[in-house]
Short mmCIF file of C-alpha atoms in Angstrom, two decimals:
data_model
loop_
_atom_site.label_atom_id
_atom_site.label_comp_id
_atom_site.label_asym_id
_atom_site.label_seq_id
_atom_site.Cartn_x
_atom_site.Cartn_y
_atom_site.Cartn_z
CA UNK D 1158 0.00 0.00 0.00
CA UNK D 1159 1.36 3.43 -0.91
CA UNK D 1160 2.14 6.06 1.68
CA UNK D 1161 -0.78 8.48 1.58
CA UNK D 1162 1.38 11.24 3.11
CA UNK D 1163 3.66 11.42 0.07
CA UNK D 1164 4.10 14.88 -1.43
CA UNK D 1165 6.01 16.32 -4.36
CA UNK D 1166 6.41 19.88 -5.58
CA UNK D 1167 7.68 21.82 -8.58
CA UNK D 1168 8.74 25.47 -8.78
CA UNK D 1169 8.61 26.97 -12.25
CA UNK D 1170 7.74 30.16 -14.11
CA UNK D 1171 4.52 31.11 -15.87
CA UNK D 1172 6.04 30.77 -19.30
CA UNK D 1173 5.04 28.39 -22.13
CA UNK D 1174 8.54 26.90 -22.20
CA UNK D 1175 7.68 25.16 -18.90
CA UNK D 1176 4.46 23.55 -20.17
CA UNK D 1177 6.01 20.16 -20.89
CA UNK D 1178 7.72 20.15 -17.49
CA UNK D 1179 4.47 20.99 -15.70
CA UNK D 1180 2.46 18.32 -17.50
CA UNK D 1181 5.15 15.70 -16.99
CA UNK D 1182 5.32 16.52 -13.28
CA UNK D 1183 1.54 16.24 -12.91
CA UNK D 1184 1.29 12.98 -14.84
CA UNK D 1185 4.19 11.23 -13.14
CA UNK D 1186 3.06 12.35 -9.68
CA UNK D 1187 -0.49 11.11 -10.34
CA UNK D 1188 0.77 7.71 -11.51
CA UNK D 1189 3.25 7.40 -8.65
CA UNK D 1190 0.44 8.13 -6.19
CA UNK D 1191 -1.80 5.38 -7.57
CA UNK D 1192 -4.16 6.90 -10.15
CA UNK D 1193 -4.90 4.66 -13.11
CA UNK D 1194 -3.90 5.74 -16.63
CA UNK D 1195 -7.22 7.44 -17.41
CA UNK D 1196 -7.35 9.27 -14.09
CA UNK D 1197 -3.76 10.44 -14.38
CA UNK D 1198 -4.38 11.80 -17.87
CA UNK D 1199 -7.45 13.75 -16.74
CA UNK D 1200 -5.58 15.31 -13.83
CA UNK D 1201 -2.67 16.11 -16.15
CA UNK D 1202 -5.04 17.70 -18.66
CA UNK D 1203 -6.54 19.87 -15.93
CA UNK D 1204 -3.08 21.08 -14.87
CA UNK D 1205 -2.02 21.76 -18.45
CA UNK D 1206 -5.15 23.76 -19.23
CA UNK D 1207 -4.79 25.94 -16.14
CA UNK D 1208 -1.09 26.52 -16.76
CA UNK D 1209 -1.77 27.42 -20.39
CA UNK D 1210 -4.53 29.79 -19.29
CA UNK D 1211 -2.13 31.51 -16.86
CA UNK D 1212 0.47 31.87 -19.60
CA UNK D 1213 -2.18 33.52 -21.74
CA UNK D 1214 -3.28 36.16 -19.22
CA UNK D 1215 0.11 37.05 -17.74
CA UNK D 1216 3.36 37.59 -19.64
CA UNK D 1217 5.40 38.52 -16.60
CA UNK D 1218 7.29 35.26 -16.21
CA UNK D 1219 6.07 35.10 -12.61
CA UNK D 1220 6.75 32.16 -10.30
CA UNK D 1221 4.30 29.27 -9.97
CA UNK D 1222 4.44 26.37 -7.52
CA UNK D 1223 2.71 23.06 -8.17
CA UNK D 1224 2.27 20.66 -5.27
CA UNK D 1225 1.01 17.07 -5.56
CA UNK D 1226 -0.26 15.04 -2.60
CA UNK D 1227 -1.18 11.39 -2.25
CA UNK D 1228 -4.48 11.04 -0.34
CA UNK D 1229 -4.62 7.28 -0.95
CA UNK D 1230 -8.13 7.36 -2.42
CA UNK D 1231 -7.39 10.57 -4.32
CA UNK D 1232 -4.53 12.64 -5.71
CA UNK D 1233 -4.52 16.36 -5.11
CA UNK D 1234 -2.67 18.96 -7.15
CA UNK D 1235 -2.43 22.53 -5.89
CA UNK D 1236 -1.32 25.33 -8.23
CA UNK D 1237 -0.09 28.45 -6.44
CA UNK D 1238 0.40 31.71 -8.35
CA UNK D 1239 -0.06 35.47 -8.16
CA UNK D 1240 -1.34 37.04 -11.36
CA UNK D 1241 -3.80 39.80 -12.10
CA UNK D 1242 -7.00 39.31 -14.10
CA UNK D 1243 -7.51 35.69 -12.99
CA UNK D 1244 -11.20 35.01 -13.64
CA UNK D 1245 -12.32 31.48 -12.70
CA UNK D 1246 -15.96 31.81 -13.88
CA UNK D 1247 -15.57 28.77 -16.13
CA UNK D 1248 -15.39 26.59 -13.01
CA UNK D 1249 -19.11 27.09 -12.51
CA UNK D 1250 -21.48 24.21 -13.17
CA UNK D 1251 -23.40 26.56 -15.43
CA UNK D 1252 -20.41 27.67 -17.52
CA UNK D 1253 -20.66 27.60 -21.30
CA UNK D 1254 -18.11 28.68 -23.87
CA UNK D 1255 -18.88 30.29 -27.20
CA UNK D 1256 -16.44 29.51 -29.98
CA UNK D 1257 -17.35 32.85 -31.57
CA UNK D 1258 -16.17 34.79 -28.53
CA UNK D 1259 -12.42 35.35 -28.09
CA UNK D 1260 -12.73 35.76 -24.31
CA UNK D 1261 -14.82 32.61 -24.26
CA UNK D 1262 -12.01 30.71 -25.94
CA UNK D 1263 -9.69 31.82 -23.13
CA UNK D 1264 -12.09 30.23 -20.67
CA UNK D 1265 -12.22 26.95 -22.58
CA UNK D 1266 -9.13 25.65 -20.77
CA UNK D 1267 -10.59 26.34 -17.33
CA UNK D 1268 -13.86 24.73 -18.36
CA UNK D 1269 -12.00 21.58 -19.44
CA UNK D 1270 -9.97 21.63 -16.24
CA UNK D 1271 -13.03 21.86 -13.99
CA UNK D 1272 -14.75 18.99 -15.83
CA UNK D 1273 -11.66 16.76 -15.71
CA UNK D 1274 -11.48 16.47 -11.90
CA UNK D 1275 -13.88 15.32 -9.19
CA UNK D 1276 -13.51 18.31 -6.87
CA UNK D 1277 -11.88 21.70 -6.86
CA UNK D 1278 -11.47 24.72 -4.63
CA UNK D 1279 -10.01 28.18 -5.11
CA UNK D 1280 -8.40 30.27 -2.40
CA UNK D 1281 -7.01 33.78 -2.51
CA UNK D 1282 -4.82 35.51 0.02
CA UNK D 1283 -3.54 39.05 -0.43
CA UNK D 1284 -0.05 37.98 0.71
CA UNK D 1285 0.21 34.46 -0.72
CA UNK D 1286 -1.71 34.92 -3.95
CA UNK D 1287 -4.15 32.45 -5.47
CA UNK D 1288 -4.32 28.69 -5.09
CA UNK D 1289 -6.35 26.33 -7.29
CA UNK D 1290 -6.79 22.88 -5.75
CA UNK D 1291 -7.68 19.99 -8.09
CA UNK D 1292 -8.68 16.57 -6.73
CA UNK D 1293 -9.01 13.40 -8.80
CA UNK D 1294 -10.26 10.29 -7.02
CA UNK D 1295 -9.32 6.74 -7.82
CA UNK D 1296 -12.01 4.65 -9.52
CA UNK D 1297 -13.94 2.22 -7.29
CA UNK D 1298 -16.81 -0.16 -8.17
CA UNK D 1299 -20.20 0.92 -6.85
CA UNK D 1300 -22.48 -1.48 -4.99
CA UNK D 1301 -24.65 -3.11 -7.62
CA UNK D 1302 -26.77 -5.27 -5.39
CA UNK D 1303 -28.81 -4.19 -2.40
CA UNK D 1304 -29.80 -7.55 -0.92
CA UNK D 1305 -29.09 -7.65 2.81
CA UNK D 1306 -27.66 -10.64 4.62
CA UNK D 1307 -29.97 -11.64 7.45
CA UNK D 1308 -28.30 -11.27 10.84
CA UNK D 1309 -29.73 -13.09 13.84
CA UNK D 1310 -29.61 -11.47 17.28
CA UNK D 1311 -26.06 -11.84 18.55
CA UNK D 1312 -25.60 -13.90 21.73
CA UNK D 1313 -22.71 -11.69 22.65
CA UNK D 1314 -20.64 -9.01 20.99
CA UNK D 1315 -17.52 -6.93 21.20
CA UNK D 1316 -16.88 -3.47 19.80
CA UNK D 1317 -13.88 -3.48 17.51
CA UNK D 1318 -12.29 -1.69 14.58
CA UNK D 1319 -13.18 -3.65 11.40
CA UNK D 1320 -10.63 -5.16 9.05
CA UNK D 1321 -11.07 -4.29 5.34
CA UNK D 1322 -13.39 -7.23 4.53
CA UNK D 1323 -15.59 -6.59 7.57
CA UNK D 1324 -15.72 -2.89 6.67
CA UNK D 1325 -16.92 -3.69 3.15
CA UNK D 1326 -19.58 -6.02 4.56
CA UNK D 1327 -20.62 -3.27 6.97
CA UNK D 1328 -21.02 -0.89 4.01
CA UNK D 1329 -23.13 -3.45 2.10
CA UNK D 1330 -25.37 -4.05 5.09
CA UNK D 1331 -25.85 -0.34 5.67
CA UNK D 1332 -26.81 0.42 2.06
CA UNK D 1333 -29.23 -2.52 1.88
CA UNK D 1334 -30.78 -2.03 5.32
CA UNK D 1335 -31.11 1.77 5.20
CA UNK D 1336 -32.03 2.30 1.56
CA UNK D 1337 -34.64 4.92 2.54
CA UNK D 1338 -32.35 6.64 5.02
CA UNK D 1339 -29.75 9.30 4.13
CA UNK D 1340 -26.27 7.88 4.69
CA UNK D 1341 -22.79 9.01 3.64
CA UNK D 1342 -22.50 8.47 -0.14
CA UNK D 1343 -19.07 6.85 0.35
CA UNK D 1344 -20.88 3.75 1.66
CA UNK D 1345 -21.89 2.95 -1.91
CA UNK D 1346 -18.21 2.38 -2.75
CA UNK D 1347 -16.93 -0.14 -0.17
CA UNK D 1348 -13.39 -0.19 -1.55
CA UNK D 1349 -13.21 3.59 -1.32
CA UNK D 1350 -14.47 3.41 2.25
CA UNK D 1351 -11.67 0.97 3.09
CA UNK D 1352 -9.06 3.36 1.67
CA UNK D 1353 -10.64 6.32 3.45
CA UNK D 1354 -10.32 4.47 6.75
CA UNK D 1355 -6.76 3.41 5.90
CA UNK D 1356 -5.87 7.03 5.11
CA UNK D 1357 -7.17 8.14 8.49
CA UNK D 1358 -9.98 10.28 7.08
CA UNK D 1359 -12.65 7.99 8.52
CA UNK D 1360 -12.72 5.91 11.69
CA UNK D 1361 -15.09 2.98 12.13
CA UNK D 1362 -16.26 0.59 14.81
CA UNK D 1363 -18.48 -2.47 14.51
CA UNK D 1364 -20.24 -4.81 16.94
CA UNK D 1365 -19.40 -8.42 16.10
CA UNK D 1366 -19.75 -11.84 17.70
CA UNK D 1367 -17.18 -14.63 17.91
CA UNK D 1368 -18.17 -15.90 14.45
CA UNK D 1369 -17.73 -12.58 12.69
CA UNK D 1370 -21.42 -11.70 12.33
CA UNK D 1371 -21.87 -7.92 12.32
CA UNK D 1372 -24.74 -6.61 14.43
CA UNK D 1373 -24.06 -2.93 13.75
CA UNK D 1374 -21.51 -0.20 13.32
CA UNK D 1375 -20.75 3.50 13.39
CA UNK D 1376 -18.38 5.71 11.41
CA UNK D 1377 -16.94 9.19 11.98
CA UNK D 1378 -14.36 11.69 10.76
CA UNK D 1379 -12.92 15.08 11.56
CA UNK D 1380 -13.61 18.10 9.41
CA UNK D 1381 -10.33 18.54 7.53
CA UNK D 1382 -10.01 22.30 7.85
CA UNK D 1383 -10.05 22.32 11.64
CA UNK D 1384 -9.99 19.71 14.37
CA UNK D 1385 -12.79 21.13 16.50
CA UNK D 1386 -15.70 19.21 15.00
CA UNK D 1387 -16.28 15.49 14.47
CA UNK D 1388 -18.99 14.24 12.12
CA UNK D 1389 -20.52 10.80 12.64
CA UNK D 1390 -23.13 8.62 10.95
CA UNK D 1391 -25.34 5.93 12.41
CA UNK D 1392 -25.27 3.88 14.46
CA UNK D 1393 -26.47 1.35 11.90
CA UNK D 1394 -28.00 -1.76 13.48
CA UNK D 1395 -28.71 -5.02 11.64
CA UNK D 1396 -31.37 -7.39 13.04
CA UNK D 1397 -30.65 -6.61 16.70
CA UNK D 1398 -33.39 -5.89 19.27
CA UNK D 1399 -33.28 -2.53 21.11
CA UNK D 1400 -32.55 -4.27 24.41
CA UNK D 1401 -29.25 -5.57 22.98
CA UNK D 1402 -27.67 -2.21 23.85
CA UNK D 1403 -25.50 -2.31 20.73
CA UNK D 1404 -26.39 1.23 19.68
CA UNK D 1405 -25.44 2.60 23.09
CA UNK D 1406 -22.20 0.60 23.23
CA UNK D 1407 -21.17 1.87 19.79
CA UNK D 1408 -21.81 5.49 20.76
CA UNK D 1409 -19.98 5.03 24.06
CA UNK D 1410 -16.97 3.67 22.18
CA UNK D 1411 -17.06 6.51 19.63
CA UNK D 1412 -17.26 9.21 22.31
CA UNK D 1413 -14.49 7.51 24.27
CA UNK D 1414 -12.26 7.50 21.19
CA UNK D 1415 -12.55 11.27 20.65
CA UNK D 1416 -12.95 12.42 24.25
CA UNK D 1417 -9.26 13.31 24.69
CA UNK D 1418 -8.84 15.01 21.34
CA UNK D 1419 -9.20 18.73 20.69
CA UNK D 1420 -12.70 18.20 19.27
CA UNK D 1421 -15.31 20.45 20.88
CA UNK D 1422 -18.43 19.17 19.20
CA UNK D 1423 -19.80 15.90 17.76
CA UNK D 1424 -22.39 16.25 14.99
CA UNK D 1425 -24.55 13.53 13.48
CA UNK D 1426 -25.83 14.46 10.02
CA UNK D 1427 -26.90 10.89 9.19
CA UNK D 1428 -28.63 9.66 12.33
CA UNK D 1429 -30.32 6.28 12.10
CA UNK D 1430 -33.66 5.55 13.78
CA UNK D 1431 -31.68 3.60 16.41
CA UNK D 1432 -29.65 6.66 17.51
CA UNK D 1433 -29.76 6.90 21.33
CA UNK D 1434 -31.36 10.35 21.53
CA UNK D 1435 -30.22 10.86 25.12
CA UNK D 1436 -26.65 11.24 23.88
CA UNK D 1437 -27.42 14.29 21.71
CA UNK D 1438 -29.30 17.55 21.38
CA UNK D 1439 -31.22 18.52 18.23
CA UNK D 1440 -29.16 20.88 16.04
CA UNK D 1441 -31.91 21.71 13.54
CA UNK D 1442 -34.01 20.43 10.66
CA UNK D 1443 -33.53 20.23 6.91
CA UNK D 1444 -35.84 18.72 4.31
CA UNK D 1445 -35.11 15.86 1.91
CA UNK D 1446 -37.35 15.89 -1.17
CA UNK D 1447 -38.62 12.75 -2.85
CA UNK D 1448 -39.26 12.20 -6.58
CA UNK D 1449 -42.91 13.21 -6.15
CA UNK D 1450 -42.00 16.57 -4.63
CA UNK D 1451 -42.98 15.67 -1.08
CA UNK D 1452 -40.36 16.15 1.59
CA UNK D 1453 -39.28 14.48 4.80
CA UNK D 1454 -38.00 16.68 7.65
CA UNK D 1455 -34.59 15.45 8.74
CA UNK D 1456 -33.07 16.27 12.14
CA UNK D 1457 -29.34 16.79 12.70
CA UNK D 1458 -27.95 16.25 16.20
CA UNK D 1459 -24.98 17.53 18.18
CA UNK D 1460 -23.19 16.89 21.44
CA UNK D 1461 -20.71 19.22 23.12
CA UNK D 1462 -17.58 17.32 24.15
CA UNK D 1463 -15.99 20.09 26.18
CA UNK D 1464 -16.64 23.67 27.15
CA UNK D 1465 -17.11 26.05 24.23
CA UNK D 1466 -15.00 29.13 24.99
CA UNK D 1467 -16.60 31.05 22.12
CA UNK D 1468 -15.37 32.73 18.94
CA UNK D 1469 -16.10 35.55 16.50
CA UNK D 1470 -18.20 35.33 13.33
CA UNK D 1471 -18.98 37.68 10.48
CA UNK D 1472 -22.65 38.30 9.73
CA UNK D 1473 -24.68 40.34 7.27
CA UNK D 1474 -27.43 42.35 9.06
CA UNK D 1475 -30.10 40.24 7.31
CA UNK D 1476 -28.77 37.15 9.11
CA UNK D 1477 -28.20 38.69 12.53
CA UNK D 1478 -31.56 37.78 14.07
CA UNK D 1479 -31.33 34.16 12.90
CA UNK D 1480 -27.85 33.83 14.38
CA UNK D 1481 -28.83 35.36 17.71
CA UNK D 1482 -31.76 32.95 18.06
CA UNK D 1483 -29.68 29.94 17.06
CA UNK D 1484 -26.69 30.75 19.28
CA UNK D 1485 -28.96 31.37 22.27
CA UNK D 1486 -30.84 28.13 21.68
CA UNK D 1487 -27.63 26.10 21.27
CA UNK D 1488 -25.77 27.93 24.09
CA UNK D 1489 -22.86 28.82 21.78
CA UNK D 1490 -20.88 31.90 22.85
CA UNK D 1491 -20.27 34.04 19.76
CA UNK D 1492 -19.29 37.63 19.06
CA UNK D 1493 -21.28 38.63 15.99
CA UNK D 1494 -19.51 41.29 13.90
CA UNK D 1495 -21.74 42.85 11.26
CA UNK D 1496 -20.44 43.40 7.76
CA UNK D 1497 -21.86 44.62 4.46
CA UNK D 1498 -20.52 45.90 1.17
CA UNK D 1499 -19.38 49.51 1.23
CA UNK D 1500 -18.94 50.05 -2.48
CA UNK D 1501 -15.52 48.38 -2.63
CA UNK D 1502 -14.32 46.81 -5.88
CA UNK D 1503 -15.29 43.17 -6.41
CA UNK D 1504 -14.36 40.61 -9.06
CA UNK D 1505 -16.78 40.48 -12.00
CA UNK D 1506 -17.66 36.79 -11.77
CA UNK D 1507 -18.48 34.52 -8.82
CA UNK D 1508 -17.92 30.75 -8.60
CA UNK D 1509 -19.85 28.05 -6.76
CA UNK D 1510 -18.56 24.51 -6.23
CA UNK D 1511 -21.21 21.79 -6.51
CA UNK D 1512 -21.12 18.50 -4.58
CA UNK D 1513 -23.68 15.96 -5.79
CA UNK D 1514 -25.17 12.89 -4.13
CA UNK D 1515 -27.14 11.73 -7.15
CA UNK D 1516 -28.53 8.56 -5.56
CA UNK D 1517 -30.26 10.78 -3.02
CA UNK D 1518 -30.91 13.62 -5.51
CA UNK D 1519 -29.09 16.10 -3.28
CA UNK D 1520 -26.58 18.84 -4.07
CA UNK D 1521 -24.62 21.16 -1.81
CA UNK D 1522 -23.33 24.45 -3.22
CA UNK D 1523 -20.37 26.27 -1.68
CA UNK D 1524 -19.15 29.72 -2.75
CA UNK D 1525 -15.46 29.62 -3.65
CA UNK D 1526 -15.02 33.00 -5.39
CA UNK D 1527 -16.82 36.29 -4.88
CA UNK D 1528 -18.24 38.26 -7.79
CA UNK D 1529 -20.65 41.05 -8.70
CA UNK D 1530 -22.82 38.59 -10.61
CA UNK D 1531 -23.43 36.32 -7.61
CA UNK D 1532 -27.23 36.63 -7.61
CA UNK D 1533 -27.56 35.96 -11.35
CA UNK D 1534 -25.02 33.14 -11.14
CA UNK D 1535 -26.89 31.50 -8.27
CA UNK D 1536 -30.17 31.80 -10.16
CA UNK D 1537 -28.61 29.93 -13.10
CA UNK D 1538 -27.38 27.18 -10.77
CA UNK D 1539 -30.84 26.70 -9.30
CA UNK D 1540 -32.42 26.54 -12.73
CA UNK D 1541 -29.98 23.94 -14.08
CA UNK D 1542 -30.40 21.80 -10.92
CA UNK D 1543 -34.18 21.97 -11.19
CA UNK D 1544 -33.91 20.94 -14.84
CA UNK D 1545 -32.00 17.86 -13.62
CA UNK D 1546 -34.89 17.18 -11.18
CA UNK D 1547 -32.72 17.81 -8.12
CA UNK D 1548 -34.94 19.47 -5.55
CA UNK D 1549 -32.89 19.11 -2.36
CA UNK D 1550 -30.45 22.00 -2.76
CA UNK D 1551 -28.28 23.12 0.16
CA UNK D 1552 -25.87 26.05 0.21
CA UNK D 1553 -23.24 26.55 2.90
CA UNK D 1554 -21.52 29.83 3.81
CA UNK D 1555 -18.55 30.10 6.17
CA UNK D 1556 -18.91 32.91 8.72
CA UNK D 1557 -15.13 33.05 9.00
CA UNK D 1558 -15.08 34.85 5.62
CA UNK D 1559 -16.71 38.30 5.54
CA UNK D 1560 -17.24 38.09 1.78
CA UNK D 1561 -19.30 34.91 2.20
CA UNK D 1562 -21.38 36.52 4.96
CA UNK D 1563 -22.13 39.33 2.51
CA UNK D 1564 -23.74 36.89 0.07
CA UNK D 1565 -26.86 36.58 2.23
CA UNK D 1566 -29.02 39.09 0.27
CA UNK D 1567 -28.26 37.21 -2.97
CA UNK D 1568 -29.18 33.91 -1.32
CA UNK D 1569 -32.51 35.28 -0.12
CA UNK D 1570 -33.25 36.74 -3.56
CA UNK D 1571 -32.96 33.22 -4.97
CA UNK D 1572 -35.17 31.39 -2.48
CA UNK D 1573 -32.58 30.20 0.04
CA UNK D 1574 -33.43 30.34 3.75
CA UNK D 1575 -31.10 29.61 6.69
CA UNK D 1576 -31.84 26.28 8.35
CA UNK D 1577 -29.12 25.53 10.89
CA UNK D 1578 -25.55 26.19 12.05
CA UNK D 1579 -22.63 23.76 11.95
CA UNK D 1580 -20.33 25.05 14.72
CA UNK D 1581 -16.61 25.24 13.89
CA UNK D 1582 -17.21 23.45 10.59
CA UNK D 1583 -15.09 25.88 8.55
CA UNK D 1584 -12.79 28.77 9.35
CA UNK D 1585 -15.65 29.64 11.73
CA UNK D 1586 -19.24 28.38 11.93
CA UNK D 1587 -21.02 27.31 8.75
CA UNK D 1588 -24.64 28.28 8.09
CA UNK D 1589 -26.63 25.78 6.03
CA UNK D 1590 -29.21 27.36 3.72
CA UNK D 1591 -31.80 25.38 1.77
CA UNK D 1592 -33.61 26.31 -1.43
CA UNK D 1593 -37.38 26.39 -1.31
CA UNK D 1594 -39.54 26.88 -4.37
CA UNK D 1595 -41.45 30.16 -4.22
CA UNK D 1596 -39.53 31.62 -1.29
#
């Protein structure tokens, strides 16, 4: 198994003479880190298109750094540069390029780059410049059968970390048993789940008897950006009566495993019906829409693991009342600092990243680049998602970024209402908005 902590980097200049070096570096890094031929070529193509785009908009021979990282189930390439006139609008889901428009042709490379990878993000810092992060995941087979294996009540059980085969069986059982229940989409790719656990991104525990039968399990992970919040899912229970106590034992083991870490809060976004409610407090409700347009209210839960000493968040005045009510209800200590646009210059075009869970017909939008056109851009996103019959549309803003807090009027104009707060889920707290037709 490859070392998922492996990293490589290349320092070059934004000059066409380095194009072959950049593409070779990207391709060889991707292959060395485990991507198959097709995946490596797509990641290489994305790097080449972005580098070519940069060469086209800046003739200053400025430095560029390209970093590659092995994430075991994915390869990440980060391109760091500092050029003027960088306009990433082609990264939008809604982007189209006209071959009759010269500026549109310039965007063609970015459009190809965004479509060649599984995920991307864009960061800008006044001192460090701009960073484009491209992530290409390895290819894993998806579960093609949903037949569950009957599990009899266990005569006894122990809570243990699963080996790879037990983890894949746990994923199969979860998908087949909870087909009508939201669960992490990674469960549909058992091999990917194994690599995610091996990489340290996920942790898992199962309840098993002496013969290897699995009576249930739970899974969790830390938010990558900060270590103050842990997300969990489950517990998922297979054929065990409530009096077995398996659900409680799994939650006890999970909480014990993270109790001495720096995590402040445990959140369950995918609670099963067997969740011991006495372990958590309700965090808020969202709605999951079915194919017929009806929706099911879905509760998220949280548990404080240690004292919350408080923090500061940015907030647009239109969101202030919602935040005050939520923070008071959840007993979170926050200093709310109001912000709004004061006529300062903004980039012309905004960008939203889109994360799909197509089996559940759900998408989550996240703003990654500010722009004057944000309201129009968001309207186009909503329309294209509705055309694809995706009705459960979430949008998250990070209150650690003032520019994201200032997007609230545009969100309201397009039918998004705030639903709940995910404490410490980003640079600061994240507010989850949801689109509602006619709002």
